[in-house]
Amino acid sequence: MSRELLVTGGAGFIGSNFVHHLVARTDARVTVLDKLTYAGNPASLAGMPEDRVRLAQGDIADAALVEELVAPMTGEDDAIVHYAAESHNDNSLSDPSPFLQTNLIGTYTLLEAARRHGTRLHHISTDEVYGDLELDDPERFTEATPYNPSSPYSSTKAGSDLLVRAWVRSFGVRATISNCSNNYGPRQHVEKFIPRQITNVIDGVRPRLYGAGLNVRDWIHADDHSSAVLTILERGALGETYLIGADGEQNNKQVVEMILRLMGEDPDAYDHVVDRPGHDLRYAIDPTRMRTELGWEPAYRDFESGLAATIDWYRGNEAWWRPQKAATEAKYATTGH
Ligand code: NAD
Ligand code: DAU
């Protein structure tokens, strides 16, 4: 019998990528549990076979609904793969409250269901739990780096990781955690850096760079994140944490200039705007453990060609992103970003 997976947040950017990945590469049957917040879009699951993927609209903090979905998952390989979160730092600075509710209470609710039913859980987290690095720091983040989050978003993600670790140790929950770096690719909400700038350029609006633009992010294609998560589900050791990254460090200025160049514009045609409060300077993942212990390798080796394909996707899929664009920019206008 094929395995049953409950993918929370599967209508979001990375969760939907994982559902596409599962359908293409496994025979798993998938229930997506997604609240369909402003960030969730059922169109991201368009084309998925109905006999393998079903969407249950609901809140991960709804204990009765979670119980109903988890109780029947009795197979040894069945698992909850937990992507659902409030995910945007800028939003967490304007209003932290949904971040506490979803990222902490939501994760707690899933852990309790996993505890009651002995269900495997894989928790998707972020490199931001480790805080930031100096630009010239020779050490990158590893599984041993102490937690030091900066924002309401990253502190609630850190808290959710610690809940998972505590439920593993105190209750024997069969869980793993992964902390990944910045993802890019198709179907990312236009509030995020890369899609915001691509869609601005499409609209004839100058890209907007926070501060001097020297902050470094470690970019990985969402397809590579999905292949890494599937590898952990198949070969990861219970109770362990794995860092996922693809050696993709770029500063924001380099990325904006690359987008402009790839879109046929003057690479200097962008504006510097007010910086993000508490803006983390640099993230960088040391992915040695994923590679040596689990044998995982990223497929995307060239950021520029991955970015060019992402630009093509946004050019070809305006119907997907257009409904969110005006409201997103109106929200940014209130903070000067
Ligand atoms: P996203 O904002 O695009 O999607 C989040 C999804 O979760 C949406 O579909 C939303 O409707 C759903 N959701 C939100 N609250 C919910 C709730 N209470 N109950 C059920 N569903 C709910 O986010 P993303 O960028 O795809 O990130 C997914 C996960 O990956 C998050 O846990 C995030 O912390 C983590 N992550 C993201 C990145 C990145 O670069 N985007 C990197 C590393 C880790
Ligand atoms: O590192 C993983 C994290 O990456 C994930 O945990 C988060 O869910 C995800 O949103 C992302 O967080 P960032 O804050 O790094 O991503 P964001 O796309 O918001 O911004 C990337 C960088 O670009 C950051 O340094 C801020 C900057 N920025 C962002 C926007 C939206 C700009 O300069 N201009 C912009 O318009």
Coordinates of C-alpha atoms and ligand atoms in Angstrom, one line a residue:
M1 CA 0.0 0.0 0.0
S2 CA 1.3 3.5 -0.8
R3 CA 2.2 5.8 2.0
E4 CA -0.1 8.5 3.2
L5 CA 1.4 12.0 3.8
L6 CA -0.3 14.9 5.4
V7 CA 1.4 18.0 4.0
T8 CA 0.6 21.1 6.0
G9 CA 0.9 24.4 4.1
G10 CA 0.8 22.5 0.8
A11 CA -0.9 25.4 -1.0
G12 CA 2.0 27.7 -0.2
F13 CA 5.2 28.2 -2.2
I14 CA 7.5 25.4 -0.9
G15 CA 4.8 23.0 0.3
S16 CA 3.1 23.0 -3.1
N17 CA 6.5 22.4 -4.7
F18 CA 6.9 19.4 -2.4
V19 CA 3.5 18.0 -3.5
H20 CA 4.5 18.3 -7.2
H21 CA 7.7 16.5 -6.3
L22 CA 5.9 13.7 -4.5
V23 CA 3.5 13.1 -7.3
A24 CA 6.2 13.0 -9.9
R25 CA 8.6 10.8 -8.0
T26 CA 6.7 8.6 -5.5
D27 CA 3.3 6.8 -5.3
A28 CA 2.4 8.5 -2.1
R29 CA -1.1 9.8 -1.5
V30 CA -1.3 13.3 -0.1
T31 CA -3.7 15.3 2.0
V32 CA -2.8 19.0 2.0
L33 CA -4.0 20.7 5.2
D34 CA -3.9 24.5 4.4
K35 CA -5.8 27.4 5.9
L36 CA -5.6 29.2 2.6
T37 CA -4.4 32.5 4.2
Y38 CA -3.4 35.3 1.9
A39 CA -0.2 33.2 1.1
G40 CA -2.1 30.0 0.2
N41 CA -3.3 29.5 -3.4
P42 CA -5.1 26.3 -4.6
A43 CA -4.0 27.2 -8.1
S44 CA -0.5 26.1 -7.0
L45 CA -1.9 22.5 -6.9
A46 CA -3.6 22.7 -10.3
G47 CA -3.0 19.6 -12.4
M48 CA -2.4 17.3 -9.4
P49 CA -4.2 14.0 -9.9
E50 CA -7.4 13.9 -7.8
D51 CA -7.0 10.3 -6.8
R52 CA -3.6 11.2 -5.2
V53 CA -3.9 14.7 -3.8
R54 CA -6.8 16.2 -1.9
L55 CA -7.0 19.6 -0.3
A56 CA -8.5 20.0 3.2
Q57 CA -8.9 23.7 4.0
G58 CA -8.4 24.3 7.7
D59 CA -6.1 25.5 10.5
I60 CA -3.2 23.4 11.9
A61 CA -4.2 24.8 15.3
D62 CA -7.7 23.2 15.0
A63 CA -7.1 20.2 17.2
A64 CA -10.3 18.4 16.2
L65 CA -9.6 18.7 12.5
V66 CA -6.0 17.6 13.0
E67 CA -7.1 14.6 15.0
E68 CA -9.6 13.6 12.2
L69 CA -6.8 13.8 9.6
V70 CA -4.0 12.1 11.6
A71 CA -5.9 9.3 13.3
P72 CA -6.3 7.2 10.1
M73 CA -2.6 7.5 9.3
T74 CA -1.7 4.1 10.7
G75 CA 1.0 2.9 8.2
E76 CA 4.6 2.8 9.5
D77 CA 5.8 5.1 6.6
D78 CA 2.9 7.5 6.9
A79 CA 4.0 11.0 7.9
I80 CA 3.1 14.5 8.6
V81 CA 5.3 16.9 6.6
H82 CA 4.9 20.3 8.3
Y83 CA 5.4 23.3 6.1
A84 CA 2.5 25.5 7.3
A85 CA 3.7 28.8 8.8
E86 CA 3.4 32.5 8.7
S87 CA 6.6 33.0 6.7
H88 CA 7.3 36.6 6.0
N89 CA 9.6 38.7 8.2
D90 CA 8.2 42.0 7.2
N91 CA 4.7 40.9 8.2
S92 CA 6.0 39.7 11.5
L93 CA 7.3 43.1 12.2
S94 CA 3.9 44.7 11.5
D95 CA 1.8 42.2 13.4
P96 CA 3.5 39.3 15.3
S97 CA 0.3 37.7 16.6
P98 CA -0.6 35.2 13.7
F99 CA 3.1 34.1 13.9
L100 CA 2.7 33.0 17.5
Q101 CA -0.6 31.3 16.8
T102 CA 0.3 29.4 13.7
N103 CA 4.1 28.7 14.2
L104 CA 3.9 27.9 17.9
I105 CA 0.3 26.7 18.7
G106 CA -0.1 25.1 15.3
T107 CA 3.1 23.1 15.6
Y108 CA 2.2 22.1 19.2
T109 CA -1.2 20.9 17.9
L110 CA 0.4 18.7 15.3
L111 CA 3.0 17.3 17.8
E112 CA 0.2 16.3 20.1
A113 CA -1.6 14.4 17.4
A114 CA 1.7 12.8 16.3
R115 CA 2.2 11.8 20.0
R116 CA -1.3 10.3 20.4
H117 CA -1.0 8.2 17.2
G118 CA 2.8 7.5 17.0
T119 CA 2.8 9.3 13.6
R120 CA 6.1 10.3 12.0
L121 CA 6.5 14.1 11.7
H122 CA 9.0 16.0 9.6
H123 CA 9.2 19.7 10.6
I124 CA 10.3 22.3 8.0
S125 CA 12.3 25.1 9.5
T126 CA 14.6 27.8 8.4
D127 CA 18.3 28.9 8.7
E128 CA 17.0 32.1 10.3
V129 CA 16.8 30.3 13.7
Y130 CA 20.6 30.7 13.9
G131 CA 20.5 34.5 13.7
D132 CA 23.0 36.1 11.3
L133 CA 26.7 35.9 10.4
E134 CA 29.3 38.6 9.7
L135 CA 30.1 39.0 6.0
D136 CA 33.6 37.7 6.5
D137 CA 32.8 34.9 9.0
P138 CA 34.6 31.8 7.8
E139 CA 32.2 29.5 9.6
R140 CA 28.7 28.8 8.1
F141 CA 25.7 27.5 10.0
T142 CA 25.9 23.9 11.0
E143 CA 23.6 21.6 13.0
A144 CA 25.6 22.6 16.1
T145 CA 25.2 26.4 15.7
P146 CA 23.4 27.9 18.8
Y147 CA 19.9 29.4 18.2
N148 CA 19.9 33.2 18.1
P149 CA 16.8 34.4 16.2
S150 CA 16.3 38.1 15.4
S151 CA 12.7 38.7 14.3
P152 CA 9.2 37.7 15.5
Y153 CA 9.1 35.3 12.5
S154 CA 12.4 33.6 13.2
S155 CA 11.9 33.5 17.0
T156 CA 8.6 31.6 16.5
K157 CA 10.2 29.2 14.0
A158 CA 13.0 28.7 16.6
G159 CA 10.4 28.0 19.3
S160 CA 8.6 25.5 17.0
D161 CA 11.9 23.7 16.5
L162 CA 12.5 23.5 20.2
L163 CA 8.9 22.1 20.7
V164 CA 9.7 19.3 18.2
R165 CA 13.0 18.5 20.0
A166 CA 11.2 18.4 23.4
W167 CA 8.4 16.2 22.1
V168 CA 11.1 13.8 20.7
R169 CA 13.0 13.6 24.0
S170 CA 10.1 13.7 26.5
F171 CA 7.5 11.7 24.6
G172 CA 9.5 9.7 22.0
V173 CA 7.7 11.4 19.0
R174 CA 9.3 10.1 15.8
A175 CA 10.4 13.4 14.3
T176 CA 13.1 15.0 12.2
I177 CA 13.8 18.7 11.5
S178 CA 15.3 20.5 8.5
N179 CA 16.5 24.1 8.4
C180 CA 16.8 25.4 4.9
S181 CA 18.2 28.6 3.4
N182 CA 16.3 31.1 1.1
N183 CA 14.2 29.4 -1.6
Y184 CA 13.5 30.7 -5.0
G185 CA 11.5 29.3 -8.0
P186 CA 8.0 29.4 -9.4
R187 CA 4.8 30.0 -7.3
Q188 CA 6.5 32.2 -4.6
H189 CA 4.3 34.9 -3.2
V190 CA 5.0 38.4 -4.7
E191 CA 5.7 39.8 -1.2
K192 CA 9.1 38.0 -1.2
F193 CA 12.2 39.6 -2.6
I194 CA 12.8 37.9 -5.9
P195 CA 9.2 37.7 -7.2
R196 CA 8.5 41.2 -5.9
Q197 CA 11.3 42.6 -8.1
I198 CA 10.5 40.5 -11.1
T199 CA 6.8 41.5 -11.1
N200 CA 7.8 45.1 -10.4
V201 CA 10.0 45.1 -13.5
I202 CA 7.1 43.5 -15.5
D203 CA 4.9 46.4 -14.3
G204 CA 7.5 49.0 -15.2
V205 CA 8.2 49.8 -11.5
R206 CA 11.8 50.1 -10.2
P207 CA 12.9 47.3 -7.9
R208 CA 13.3 48.3 -4.2
L209 CA 16.4 47.4 -2.3
Y210 CA 16.3 47.6 1.5
G211 CA 19.2 49.7 2.9
A212 CA 22.6 49.4 1.1
G213 CA 21.6 45.9 -0.3
L214 CA 24.8 44.2 1.1
N215 CA 22.8 41.6 3.0
V216 CA 23.6 38.1 1.9
R217 CA 21.2 35.2 1.4
D218 CA 22.1 31.6 0.5
W219 CA 19.7 30.8 -2.4
I220 CA 18.5 27.3 -3.2
H221 CA 15.9 26.3 -5.8
A222 CA 12.7 25.1 -4.2
D223 CA 13.0 21.8 -6.3
D224 CA 16.3 21.1 -4.5
H225 CA 14.6 21.8 -1.1
S226 CA 11.9 19.3 -2.0
S227 CA 14.4 16.6 -3.0
A228 CA 16.2 17.1 0.2
V229 CA 13.1 16.8 2.3
L230 CA 12.1 13.6 0.5
T231 CA 15.7 12.3 1.2
I232 CA 15.3 13.0 4.9
L233 CA 11.9 11.2 5.0
E234 CA 13.4 8.2 3.3
R235 CA 16.9 8.1 5.0
G236 CA 17.0 10.6 7.8
A237 CA 17.6 9.4 11.4
L238 CA 14.7 10.0 13.8
G239 CA 15.4 12.8 16.3
E240 CA 18.0 14.4 14.1
T241 CA 18.2 17.9 12.5
Y242 CA 19.5 18.4 8.9
L243 CA 20.6 21.7 7.4
I244 CA 19.7 22.2 3.7
G245 CA 21.6 24.5 1.4
A246 CA 23.2 24.6 -2.0
D247 CA 26.2 27.0 -1.7
G248 CA 24.2 29.8 -3.2
E249 CA 25.4 33.0 -1.4
Q250 CA 24.6 36.3 -3.2
N251 CA 24.0 39.8 -1.8
N252 CA 20.7 41.5 -2.5
K253 CA 22.4 44.1 -4.8
Q254 CA 23.8 41.4 -7.0
V255 CA 20.4 39.7 -7.2
V256 CA 18.5 42.8 -8.2
E257 CA 21.2 43.7 -10.8
M258 CA 21.0 40.2 -12.2
I259 CA 17.2 40.3 -12.4
L260 CA 17.3 43.7 -14.2
R261 CA 20.0 42.4 -16.6
L262 CA 18.2 39.2 -17.4
M263 CA 15.0 41.2 -18.0
G264 CA 16.8 43.4 -20.5
E265 CA 16.8 46.5 -18.3
D266 CA 19.6 48.8 -17.1
P267 CA 21.1 47.0 -14.1
D268 CA 21.3 50.2 -12.1
A269 CA 17.5 51.0 -12.5
Y270 CA 16.5 50.3 -8.9
D271 CA 16.0 52.4 -5.7
H272 CA 17.3 52.0 -2.2
V273 CA 14.6 52.2 0.4
V274 CA 14.3 52.3 4.2
D275 CA 16.0 49.2 5.7
R276 CA 14.2 46.4 7.5
P277 CA 14.4 46.8 11.3
G278 CA 16.8 44.3 12.8
H279 CA 17.7 43.2 9.3
D280 CA 19.9 40.0 9.4
L281 CA 23.1 40.6 7.6
R282 CA 24.1 37.2 6.2
Y283 CA 22.8 33.6 6.2
A284 CA 24.9 30.7 5.0
I285 CA 24.4 27.0 5.3
D286 CA 27.1 24.3 5.6
P287 CA 25.3 21.4 3.9
T288 CA 28.0 18.8 4.7
R289 CA 25.8 16.5 6.7
M290 CA 23.1 16.2 4.1
R291 CA 25.7 15.3 1.5
T292 CA 27.9 13.0 3.4
E293 CA 25.4 11.2 5.7
L294 CA 22.4 11.1 3.3
G295 CA 24.1 11.4 -0.1
W296 CA 21.8 14.3 -1.2
E297 CA 23.0 16.7 -3.9
P298 CA 21.3 19.7 -5.3
A299 CA 20.4 19.6 -9.0
Y300 CA 20.5 23.4 -9.6
R301 CA 24.2 24.5 -9.7
D302 CA 23.9 27.8 -11.5
F303 CA 21.8 30.5 -9.8
E304 CA 21.7 32.7 -12.9
S305 CA 20.0 30.1 -15.1
G306 CA 17.6 29.1 -12.2
L307 CA 16.7 32.8 -11.9
A308 CA 16.2 33.2 -15.6
A309 CA 13.8 30.2 -15.6
T310 CA 12.0 31.8 -12.6
I311 CA 11.6 35.1 -14.5
D312 CA 10.2 33.1 -17.4
W313 CA 7.7 31.5 -15.1
Y314 CA 6.4 34.8 -13.8
R315 CA 6.2 36.2 -17.3
G316 CA 4.1 33.2 -18.4
N317 CA 1.9 33.0 -15.3
E318 CA 0.6 36.4 -14.7
A319 CA -2.9 35.0 -13.9
W320 CA -1.3 33.3 -10.9
W321 CA 0.3 36.3 -9.3
R322 CA -1.6 39.3 -10.5
P323 CA -4.5 39.0 -8.0
Q324 CA -2.0 39.5 -5.1
K325 CA 0.2 42.3 -6.5
A326 CA -1.8 45.5 -5.8
A327 CA -2.6 44.5 -2.2
T328 CA 1.0 43.5 -1.5
E329 CA 2.3 46.8 -2.8
A330 CA -0.3 48.7 -0.8
K331 CA 0.9 47.0 2.4
Y332 CA 4.5 47.8 1.6
A333 CA 3.5 51.5 1.0
T334 CA 2.5 51.8 4.6
T335 CA 6.0 51.0 5.8
G336 CA 8.0 52.9 3.2
H337 CA 9.3 49.6 1.7
Ligands
NAD1 P1 4.2 30.5 2.3 O1 3.9 31.7 3.1 O2 4.4 30.6 0.8 O3 3.1 29.4 2.5 C1 2.6 29.1 3.8 C2 1.4 28.2 3.7 O4 0.9 27.9 5.0 C3 0.2 28.9 2.9 O5 -0.3 28.1 2.0 C4 -0.7 29.2 4.1 O6 -2.1 29.3 3.6 C5 -0.5 28.1 5.0 N1 -0.9 28.4 6.4 C6 -0.5 29.5 7.1 N2 -1.1 29.4 8.3 C7 -1.7 28.3 8.4 C8 -2.5 27.6 9.4 N3 -2.6 28.2 10.6 N4 -3.0 26.4 9.2 C9 -2.8 25.8 7.9 N5 -2.2 26.4 6.9 C10 -1.6 27.6 7.2 O7 5.5 29.9 2.9 P2 6.8 29.2 2.3 O8 7.8 30.2 1.8 O9 6.3 28.2 1.3 O10 7.4 28.5 3.5 C11 6.9 27.2 3.9 C12 7.7 26.7 5.1 O11 9.1 26.6 4.8 C13 7.6 27.6 6.3 O12 7.5 26.7 7.5 C14 8.9 28.4 6.3 O13 9.2 28.8 7.6 C15 9.8 27.4 5.8 N6 11.0 28.0 5.0 C16 10.8 28.9 4.1 C17 11.9 29.3 3.3 C18 11.8 30.3 2.2 O14 12.8 30.8 1.7 N7 10.6 30.7 1.8 C19 13.2 28.9 3.7 C20 13.4 27.9 4.7 C21 12.2 27.5 5.4
DAU2 O1 16.4 32.1 5.1 C1 15.2 31.5 5.0 C2 14.1 32.5 5.0 O2 14.1 33.2 3.8 C3 12.7 31.9 5.3 O3 12.7 31.4 6.6 C4 11.6 33.0 5.1 O4 10.3 32.3 5.2 C5 11.8 33.6 3.8 O5 10.8 34.7 3.7 C6 13.2 34.2 3.6 O6 13.4 35.3 4.5 P1 14.1 36.7 4.1 O7 13.7 37.7 5.0 O8 15.5 36.4 3.8 O9 13.4 36.8 2.6 P2 12.8 38.1 1.8 O10 12.4 37.5 0.5 O11 11.7 38.8 2.6 O12 14.0 39.0 1.7 C7 15.3 38.6 1.1 C8 16.3 39.7 1.3 O13 15.9 40.8 0.4 C9 16.3 40.3 2.7 O14 17.7 40.7 3.0 C10 15.4 41.6 2.6 C11 15.6 42.0 1.2 N1 14.5 42.7 0.5 C12 13.3 42.1 0.6 C13 12.2 42.7 -0.1 C14 10.8 42.1 0.0 C15 14.8 43.8 -0.3 O15 15.9 44.4 -0.4 N2 13.7 44.4 -1.0 C16 12.4 43.9 -0.9 O16 11.5 44.4 -1.5

